[in-house]
Coordinates of C-alpha atoms and ligand atoms in Angstrom, one line a residue:
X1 CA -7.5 -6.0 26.3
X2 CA -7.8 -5.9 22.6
X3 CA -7.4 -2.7 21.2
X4 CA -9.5 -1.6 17.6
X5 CA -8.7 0.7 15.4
X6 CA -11.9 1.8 13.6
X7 CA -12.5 3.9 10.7
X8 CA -14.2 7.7 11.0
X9 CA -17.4 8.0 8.8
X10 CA -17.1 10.4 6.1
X11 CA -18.8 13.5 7.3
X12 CA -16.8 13.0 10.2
X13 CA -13.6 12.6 9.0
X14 CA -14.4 15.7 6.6
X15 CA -15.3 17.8 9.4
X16 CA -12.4 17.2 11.9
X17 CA -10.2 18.3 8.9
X18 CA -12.4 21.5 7.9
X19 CA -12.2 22.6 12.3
X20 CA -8.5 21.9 12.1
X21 CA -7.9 24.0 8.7
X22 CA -10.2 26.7 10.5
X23 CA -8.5 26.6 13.4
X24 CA -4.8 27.2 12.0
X25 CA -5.6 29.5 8.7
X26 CA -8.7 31.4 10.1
X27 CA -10.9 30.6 7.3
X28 CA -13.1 28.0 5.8
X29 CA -11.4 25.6 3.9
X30 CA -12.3 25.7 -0.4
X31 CA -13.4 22.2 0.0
X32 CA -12.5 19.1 1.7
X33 CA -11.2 15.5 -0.3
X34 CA -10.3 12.2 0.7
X35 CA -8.7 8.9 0.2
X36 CA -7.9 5.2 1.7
X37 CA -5.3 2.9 2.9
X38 CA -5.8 -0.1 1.5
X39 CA -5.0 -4.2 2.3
X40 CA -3.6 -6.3 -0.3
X41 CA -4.9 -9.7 -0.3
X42 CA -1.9 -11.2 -2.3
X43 CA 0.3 -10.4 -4.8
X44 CA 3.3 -9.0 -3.0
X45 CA 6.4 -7.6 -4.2
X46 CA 5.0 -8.4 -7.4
X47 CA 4.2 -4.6 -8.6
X48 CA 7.7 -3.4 -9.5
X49 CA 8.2 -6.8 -11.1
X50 CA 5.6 -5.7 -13.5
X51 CA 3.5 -8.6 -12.1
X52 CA 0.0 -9.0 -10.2
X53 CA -1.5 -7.8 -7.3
X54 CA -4.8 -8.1 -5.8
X55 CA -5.5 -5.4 -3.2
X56 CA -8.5 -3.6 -1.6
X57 CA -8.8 0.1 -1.0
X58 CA -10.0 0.8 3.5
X59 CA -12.9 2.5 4.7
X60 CA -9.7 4.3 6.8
X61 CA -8.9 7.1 5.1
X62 CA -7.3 10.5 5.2
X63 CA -9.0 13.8 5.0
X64 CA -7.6 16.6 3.9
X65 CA -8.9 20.6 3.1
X66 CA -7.4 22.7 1.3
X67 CA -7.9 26.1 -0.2
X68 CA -5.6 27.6 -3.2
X69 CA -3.6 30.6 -2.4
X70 CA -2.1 32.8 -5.6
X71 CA 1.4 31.8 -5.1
X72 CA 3.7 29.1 -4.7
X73 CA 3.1 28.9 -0.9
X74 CA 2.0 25.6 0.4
X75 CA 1.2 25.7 4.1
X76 CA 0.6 22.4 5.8
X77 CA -1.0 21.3 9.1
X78 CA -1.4 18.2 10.4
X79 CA -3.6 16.6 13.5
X80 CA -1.0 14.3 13.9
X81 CA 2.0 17.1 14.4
X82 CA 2.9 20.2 16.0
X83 CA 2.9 23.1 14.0
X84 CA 2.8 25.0 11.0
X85 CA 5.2 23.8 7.9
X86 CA 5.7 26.1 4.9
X87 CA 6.9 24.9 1.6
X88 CA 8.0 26.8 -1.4
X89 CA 6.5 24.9 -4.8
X90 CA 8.8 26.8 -6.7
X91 CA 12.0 25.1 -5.1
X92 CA 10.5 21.4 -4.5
X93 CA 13.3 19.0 -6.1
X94 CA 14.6 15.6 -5.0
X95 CA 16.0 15.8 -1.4
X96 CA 14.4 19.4 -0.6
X97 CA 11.5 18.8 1.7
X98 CA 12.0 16.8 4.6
X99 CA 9.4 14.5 6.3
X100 CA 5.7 14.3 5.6
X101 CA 5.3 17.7 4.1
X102 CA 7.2 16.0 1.6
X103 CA 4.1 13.6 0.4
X104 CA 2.2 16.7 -0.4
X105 CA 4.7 18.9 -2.0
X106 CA 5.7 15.7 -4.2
X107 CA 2.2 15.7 -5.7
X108 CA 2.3 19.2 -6.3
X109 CA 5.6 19.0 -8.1
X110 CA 4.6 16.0 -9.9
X111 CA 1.3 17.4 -11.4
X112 CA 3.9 20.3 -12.8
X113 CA 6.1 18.2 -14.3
X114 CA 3.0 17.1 -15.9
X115 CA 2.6 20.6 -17.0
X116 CA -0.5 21.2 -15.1
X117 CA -0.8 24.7 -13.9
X118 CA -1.2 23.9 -10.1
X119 CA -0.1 26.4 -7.5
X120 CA 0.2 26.9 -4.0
X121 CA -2.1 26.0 -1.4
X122 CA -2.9 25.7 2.5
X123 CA -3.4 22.6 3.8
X124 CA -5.1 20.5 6.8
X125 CA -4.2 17.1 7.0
X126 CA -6.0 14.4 9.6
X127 CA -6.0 10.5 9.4
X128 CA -7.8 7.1 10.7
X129 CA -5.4 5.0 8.7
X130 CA -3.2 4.2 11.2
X131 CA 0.5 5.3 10.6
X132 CA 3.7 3.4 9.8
X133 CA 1.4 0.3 9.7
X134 CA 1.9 -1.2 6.1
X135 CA -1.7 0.3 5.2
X136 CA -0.5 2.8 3.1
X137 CA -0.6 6.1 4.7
X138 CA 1.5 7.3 2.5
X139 CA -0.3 6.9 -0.6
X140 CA -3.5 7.6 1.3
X141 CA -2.3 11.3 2.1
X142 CA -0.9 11.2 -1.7
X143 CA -4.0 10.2 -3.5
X144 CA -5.9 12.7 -1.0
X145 CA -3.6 15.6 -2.3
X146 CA -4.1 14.3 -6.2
X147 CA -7.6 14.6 -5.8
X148 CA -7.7 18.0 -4.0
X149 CA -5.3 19.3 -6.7
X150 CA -7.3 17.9 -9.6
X151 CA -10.6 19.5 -8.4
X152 CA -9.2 23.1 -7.3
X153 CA -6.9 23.8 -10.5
X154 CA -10.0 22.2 -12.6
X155 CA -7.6 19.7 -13.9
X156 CA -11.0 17.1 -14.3
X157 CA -8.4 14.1 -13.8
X158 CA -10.4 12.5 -11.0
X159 CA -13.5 11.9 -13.5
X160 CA -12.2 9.0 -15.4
X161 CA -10.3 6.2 -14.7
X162 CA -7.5 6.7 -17.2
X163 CA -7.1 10.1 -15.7
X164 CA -6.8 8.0 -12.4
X165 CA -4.3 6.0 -14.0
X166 CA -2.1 9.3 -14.5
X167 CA -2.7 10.3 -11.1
X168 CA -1.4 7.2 -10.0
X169 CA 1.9 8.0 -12.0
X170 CA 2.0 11.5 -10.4
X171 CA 1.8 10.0 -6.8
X172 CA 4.3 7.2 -7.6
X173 CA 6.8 10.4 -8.7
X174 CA 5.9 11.9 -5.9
X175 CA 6.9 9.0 -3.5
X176 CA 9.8 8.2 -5.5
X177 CA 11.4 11.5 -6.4
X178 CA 10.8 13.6 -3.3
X179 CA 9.5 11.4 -0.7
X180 CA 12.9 9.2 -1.4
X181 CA 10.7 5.6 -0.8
X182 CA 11.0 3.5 -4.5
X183 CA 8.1 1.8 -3.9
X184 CA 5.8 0.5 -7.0
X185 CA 2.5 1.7 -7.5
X186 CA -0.4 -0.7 -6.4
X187 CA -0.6 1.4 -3.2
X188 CA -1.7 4.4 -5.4
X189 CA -3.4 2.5 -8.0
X190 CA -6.0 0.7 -5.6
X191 CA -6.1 4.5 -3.6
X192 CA -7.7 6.0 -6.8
X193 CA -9.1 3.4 -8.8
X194 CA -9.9 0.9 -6.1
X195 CA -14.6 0.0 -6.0
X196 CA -16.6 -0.7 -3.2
X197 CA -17.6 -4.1 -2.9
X198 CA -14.6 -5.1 -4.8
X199 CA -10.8 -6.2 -5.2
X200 CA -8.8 -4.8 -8.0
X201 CA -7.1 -7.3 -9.7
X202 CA -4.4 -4.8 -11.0
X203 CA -2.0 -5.8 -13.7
X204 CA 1.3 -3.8 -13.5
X205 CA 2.7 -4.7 -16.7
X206 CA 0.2 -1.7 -18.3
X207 CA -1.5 -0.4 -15.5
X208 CA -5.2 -2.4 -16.0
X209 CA -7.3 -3.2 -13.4
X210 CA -10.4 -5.3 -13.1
X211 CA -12.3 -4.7 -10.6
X212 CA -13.3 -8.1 -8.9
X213 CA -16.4 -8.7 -6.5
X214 CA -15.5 -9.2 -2.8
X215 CA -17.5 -9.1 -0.4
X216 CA -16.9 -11.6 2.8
X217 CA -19.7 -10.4 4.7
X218 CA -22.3 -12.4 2.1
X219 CA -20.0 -15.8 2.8
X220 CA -20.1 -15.1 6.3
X221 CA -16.5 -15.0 6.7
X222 CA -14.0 -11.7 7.5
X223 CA -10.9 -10.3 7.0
X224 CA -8.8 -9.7 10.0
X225 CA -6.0 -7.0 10.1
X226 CA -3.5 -7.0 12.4
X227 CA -1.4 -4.2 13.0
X228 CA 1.8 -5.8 14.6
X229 CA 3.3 -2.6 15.6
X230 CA 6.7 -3.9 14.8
X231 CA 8.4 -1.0 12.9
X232 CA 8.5 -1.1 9.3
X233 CA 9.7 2.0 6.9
X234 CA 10.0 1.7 3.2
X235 CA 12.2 4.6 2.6
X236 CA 14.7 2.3 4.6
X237 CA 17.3 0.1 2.3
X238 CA 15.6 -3.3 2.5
X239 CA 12.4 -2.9 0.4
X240 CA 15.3 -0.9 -2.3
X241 CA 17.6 -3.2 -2.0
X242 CA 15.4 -6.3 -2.8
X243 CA 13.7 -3.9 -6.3
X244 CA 17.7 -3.7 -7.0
X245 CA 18.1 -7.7 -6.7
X246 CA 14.6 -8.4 -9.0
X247 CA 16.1 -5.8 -11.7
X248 CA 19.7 -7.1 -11.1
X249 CA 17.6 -11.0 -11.7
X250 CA 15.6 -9.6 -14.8
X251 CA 19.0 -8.0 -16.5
X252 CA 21.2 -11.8 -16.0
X253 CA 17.8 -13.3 -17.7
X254 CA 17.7 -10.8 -20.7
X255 CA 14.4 -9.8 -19.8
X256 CA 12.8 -6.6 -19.1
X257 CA 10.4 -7.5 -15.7
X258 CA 10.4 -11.0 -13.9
X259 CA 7.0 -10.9 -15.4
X260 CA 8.5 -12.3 -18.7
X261 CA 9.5 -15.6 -16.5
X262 CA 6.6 -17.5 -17.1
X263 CA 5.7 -20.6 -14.5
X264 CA 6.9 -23.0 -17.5
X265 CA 10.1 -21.3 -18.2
X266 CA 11.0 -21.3 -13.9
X267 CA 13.1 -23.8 -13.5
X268 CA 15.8 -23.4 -16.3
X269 CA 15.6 -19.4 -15.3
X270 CA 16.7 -20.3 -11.4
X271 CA 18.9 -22.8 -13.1
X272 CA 20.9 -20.1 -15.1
X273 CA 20.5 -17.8 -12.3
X274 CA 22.3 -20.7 -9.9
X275 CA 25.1 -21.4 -12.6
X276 CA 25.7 -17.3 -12.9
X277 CA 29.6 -16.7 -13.6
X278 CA 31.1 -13.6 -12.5
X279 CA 30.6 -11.3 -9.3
X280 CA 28.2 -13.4 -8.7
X281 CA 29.5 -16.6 -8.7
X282 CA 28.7 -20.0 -9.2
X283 CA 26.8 -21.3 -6.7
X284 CA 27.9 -18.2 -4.4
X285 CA 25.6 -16.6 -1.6
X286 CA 25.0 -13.4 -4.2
X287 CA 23.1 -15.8 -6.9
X288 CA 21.5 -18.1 -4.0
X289 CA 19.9 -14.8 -3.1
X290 CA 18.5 -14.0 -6.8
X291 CA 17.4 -17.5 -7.1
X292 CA 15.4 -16.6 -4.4
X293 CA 13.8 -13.3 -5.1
X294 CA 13.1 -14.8 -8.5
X295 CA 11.3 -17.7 -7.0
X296 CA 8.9 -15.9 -5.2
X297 CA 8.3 -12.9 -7.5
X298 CA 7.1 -15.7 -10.2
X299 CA 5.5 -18.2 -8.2
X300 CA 3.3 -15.3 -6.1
X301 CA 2.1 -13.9 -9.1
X302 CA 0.8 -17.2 -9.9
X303 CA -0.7 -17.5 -6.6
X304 CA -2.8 -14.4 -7.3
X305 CA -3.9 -16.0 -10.6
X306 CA -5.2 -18.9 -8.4
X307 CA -6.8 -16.7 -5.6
X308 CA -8.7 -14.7 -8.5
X309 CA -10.1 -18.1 -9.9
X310 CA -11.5 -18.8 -6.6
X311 CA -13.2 -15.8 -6.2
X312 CA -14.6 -15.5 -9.7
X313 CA -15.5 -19.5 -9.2
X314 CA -17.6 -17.9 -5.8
X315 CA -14.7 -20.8 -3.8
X316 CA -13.9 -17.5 -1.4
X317 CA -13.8 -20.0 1.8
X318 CA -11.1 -21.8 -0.5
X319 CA -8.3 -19.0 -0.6
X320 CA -6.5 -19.9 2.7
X321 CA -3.6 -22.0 1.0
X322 CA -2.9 -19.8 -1.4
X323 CA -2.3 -16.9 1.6
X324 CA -0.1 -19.1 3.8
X325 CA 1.8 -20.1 0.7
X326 CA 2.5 -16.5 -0.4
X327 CA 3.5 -16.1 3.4
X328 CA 5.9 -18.8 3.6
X329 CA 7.5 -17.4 0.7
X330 CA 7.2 -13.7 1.7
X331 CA 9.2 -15.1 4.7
X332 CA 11.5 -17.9 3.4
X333 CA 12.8 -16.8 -0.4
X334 CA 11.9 -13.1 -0.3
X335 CA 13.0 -12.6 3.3
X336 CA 11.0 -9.6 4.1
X337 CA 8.3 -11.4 7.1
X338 CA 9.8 -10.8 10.7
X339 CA 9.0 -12.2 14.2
X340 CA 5.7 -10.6 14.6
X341 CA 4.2 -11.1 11.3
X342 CA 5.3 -14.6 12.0
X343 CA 3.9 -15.2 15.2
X344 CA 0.7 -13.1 14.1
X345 CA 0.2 -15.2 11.0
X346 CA 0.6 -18.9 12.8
X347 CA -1.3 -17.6 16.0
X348 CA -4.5 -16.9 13.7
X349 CA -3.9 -19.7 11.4
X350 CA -3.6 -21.8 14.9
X351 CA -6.6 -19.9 16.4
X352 CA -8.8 -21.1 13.3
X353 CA -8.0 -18.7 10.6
X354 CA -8.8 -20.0 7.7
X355 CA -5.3 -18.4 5.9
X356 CA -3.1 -16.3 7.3
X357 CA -0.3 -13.9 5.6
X358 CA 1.6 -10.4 6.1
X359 CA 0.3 -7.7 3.8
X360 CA 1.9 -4.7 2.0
X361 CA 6.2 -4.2 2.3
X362 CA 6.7 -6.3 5.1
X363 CA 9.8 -5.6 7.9
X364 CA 6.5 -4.8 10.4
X365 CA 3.7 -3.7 9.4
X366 CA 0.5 -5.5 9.2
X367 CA -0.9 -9.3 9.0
X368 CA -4.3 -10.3 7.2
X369 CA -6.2 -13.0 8.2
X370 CA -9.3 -14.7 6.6
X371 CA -11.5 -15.9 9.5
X372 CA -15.2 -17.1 9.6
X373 CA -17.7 -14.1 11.0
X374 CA -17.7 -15.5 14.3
X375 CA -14.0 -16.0 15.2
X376 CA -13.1 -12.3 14.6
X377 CA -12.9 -11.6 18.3
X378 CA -11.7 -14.7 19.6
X379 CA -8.8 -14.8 16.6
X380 CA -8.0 -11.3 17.6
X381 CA -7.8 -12.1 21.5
X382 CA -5.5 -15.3 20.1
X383 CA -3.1 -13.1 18.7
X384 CA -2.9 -10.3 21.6
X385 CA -2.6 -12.7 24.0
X386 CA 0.5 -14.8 21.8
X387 CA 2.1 -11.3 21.8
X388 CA 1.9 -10.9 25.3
X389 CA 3.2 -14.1 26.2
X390 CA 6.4 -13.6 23.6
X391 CA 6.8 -10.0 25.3
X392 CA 6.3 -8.1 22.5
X393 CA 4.1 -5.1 22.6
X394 CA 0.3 -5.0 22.1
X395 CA -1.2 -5.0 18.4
X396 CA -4.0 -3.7 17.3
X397 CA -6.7 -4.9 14.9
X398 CA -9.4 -3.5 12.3
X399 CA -11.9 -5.5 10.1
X400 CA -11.4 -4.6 7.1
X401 CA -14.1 -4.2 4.7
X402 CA -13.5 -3.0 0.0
X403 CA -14.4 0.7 0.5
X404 CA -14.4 3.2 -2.2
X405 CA -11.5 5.4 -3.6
X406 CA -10.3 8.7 -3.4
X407 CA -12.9 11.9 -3.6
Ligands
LIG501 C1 4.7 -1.4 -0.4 C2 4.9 -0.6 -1.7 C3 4.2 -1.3 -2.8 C4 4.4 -2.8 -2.9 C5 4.3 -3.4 -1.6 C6 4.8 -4.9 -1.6 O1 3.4 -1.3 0.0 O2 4.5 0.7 -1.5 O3 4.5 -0.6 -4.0 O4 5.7 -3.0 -3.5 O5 5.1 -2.8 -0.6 O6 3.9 -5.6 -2.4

């Protein structure tokens, strides 16, 4: 059977959260906030590059209520744990708060560091984006806390997108200083600044977005999320250890972000990277590896170039190439696919998908595929049945439709 994950409608959402606060702190909650996971279409890797990316906010989201207390006591509860957790604001520092409790405290900390008064708070935290599955729960329970923050301290962040654009920087910090994951910030960025209706073409060189109408339901086609199930976890040393490689790549080149390699200049720039002297030899494993990483950083953000063309062209039924492109090179020169997102990518693509690609950090996580209206179900039952056959367990799958961001 094929299992689907499907999103909570808004009052809903906001009212298991306000029962749940209730239910832990005795009281009604000051108000309740929330925000979504998101898809990106392409553009991967690319962010922390200072590159491209193309990405969608959910209608999953998580919903959080919160009510400010008049100390530096946060108290957090979530649907999806046991218990109460306490924090002290006043001592949040890299390395201090273990776990998720860590997401919310990070904001906190990172709005101070701002220098916006913000101060302690109880919390309720419940979630439809499902969890660990490359859709960006993370920055989904980030970008709720922002949000909270910004309306209860009066900070009035929330009401303009360049305030957006600095809480995007808070929740990056947050992630990166005292959630220990170094991710780059298009999780965020589409969290808070992401449209209904549309995919934000966000350029990570200075943090602008255009927003960029999507909507597959008109050209009677879908996009198909699988969520392989196959363990994936950014705070892990992988996703670090290939930033480290593109920054170790843009130091050799004398340039500040692979973005500076421009499609033209490719060749002699793997070419120098190939010939590198030194620990990492000429020809050795070390610069094969950077030649790599290089390759696809430049040549994806080119891809997403080409997929935004289509869409502004109204070509949308024309995108597939440019997703199992970005896949074969997600897999081959980045190295970050694995057997799941493999066999979830050619299953649709053999079921009648009309592209097929992993989406977010990789190492598990979750697959996109662009199908025609019809074949949802019967791409879907492809796929469940492939993982069945390989022994792996089940996935699950969401349509997934350009919701709005963060409120
Ligand atoms: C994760 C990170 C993002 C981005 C993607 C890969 O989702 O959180 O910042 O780097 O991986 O594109």
């Amino acid at each position: 059977m094929t299992t689907w994950v499907s999103a909570w409608q808004r009052e809903q959402g906001g009212e298991r959260a306000r029962v749940l606060f209730a239910r832990h702190f005795d009281a009604e909650p000051t108000g309740v906030w929330s925000a979504p996971g998101r898809v990106n279409l392409i553009g991967e890797h690319t962010d922390y590059n200072g590159g491209l990316a193309l990405p969608f906010a959910l209608p999953h989201r998580t919903y959080v209520a919160v009510t400010p207390v008049d100390s530096d006591r946060i108290r957090l509860v979530s649907a999806q744990e046991q218990g109460v957790r306490e924090v002290d604001l006043s001592t949040v520092g890299p390395g201090t708060v273990e776990g998720w409790p860590s997401y919310v405290a990070g904001v906190a900390w990172a709005l101070r560091q701002a220098g916006h008064d913000v101060r302690g708070f109880d919390i309720a935290v419940d979630s439809c984006v499902p969890y660990g599955s490359g859709l960006s729960s993370s920055a989904a329970l980030e970008c709720a806390v922002a949000v909270a923050l910004d309306g209860l301290f009066g900070l009035g962040l929330a009401d303009t997108d360049t305030g957006r654009t600095a809480l995007t920087g808070i929740c990056v910090r947050a992630e990166n200083e005292i959630a220990g994951a170094n991710t780059g910030g298009m999780d965020q960025a589409v969290s808070l600044r992401g449209q209904a209706g549309h995919a934000l073409e966000l350029d990570c060189r200075d943090d602008s977005v255009r927003q960029v109408p999507f909507d597959l339901t008109a050209h009677g086609l879908a996009l198909l999320v699988i969520d392989t199930k196959a363990e994936h976890s950014h705070a892990g040393g992988e996703y670090a250890q290939r930033r480290a490689e593109c920054e170790r790549a843009a130091e050799f080149l004398g340039v500040d972000t692979l973005r500076e390699v421009t499609p033209d200049g490719l060749g002699e720039a793997l070419a120098s990277l190939a010939r590198l002297s030194g620990p990492e030899g000429d020809g050795s494993a070390a610069a094969e590896v950077l030649v790599r990483r290089v390759r696809h950083v430049v040549t994806e953000i080119g891809r997403v170039q080409e997929f935004v063309a289509l869409l502004d062209q109204d070509r949308v039924h024309e995108v597939g190439a440019a997703m199992d492109a970005s896949h074969a090179s997600l897999r081959d020169d980045y190295q970050v696919s694995c057997r799941e997102l493999d066999l979830a990518v050619d299953t649709a693509r053999g079921a009648g998908a009309l592209g097929a690609r992993m989406t977010g950090g990789g190492f598990g996580g979750s697959a996109i595929a662009l199908v025609e209206a019809g074949f949802v179900e019967s791409v879907a039952d492809a796929v469940a049945e492939a993982f069945t056959v390989a022994g792996l367990g089940a996935p699950a799958f969401l349509v997934a439709t350009a919701e709005g961001p963060a409120a």
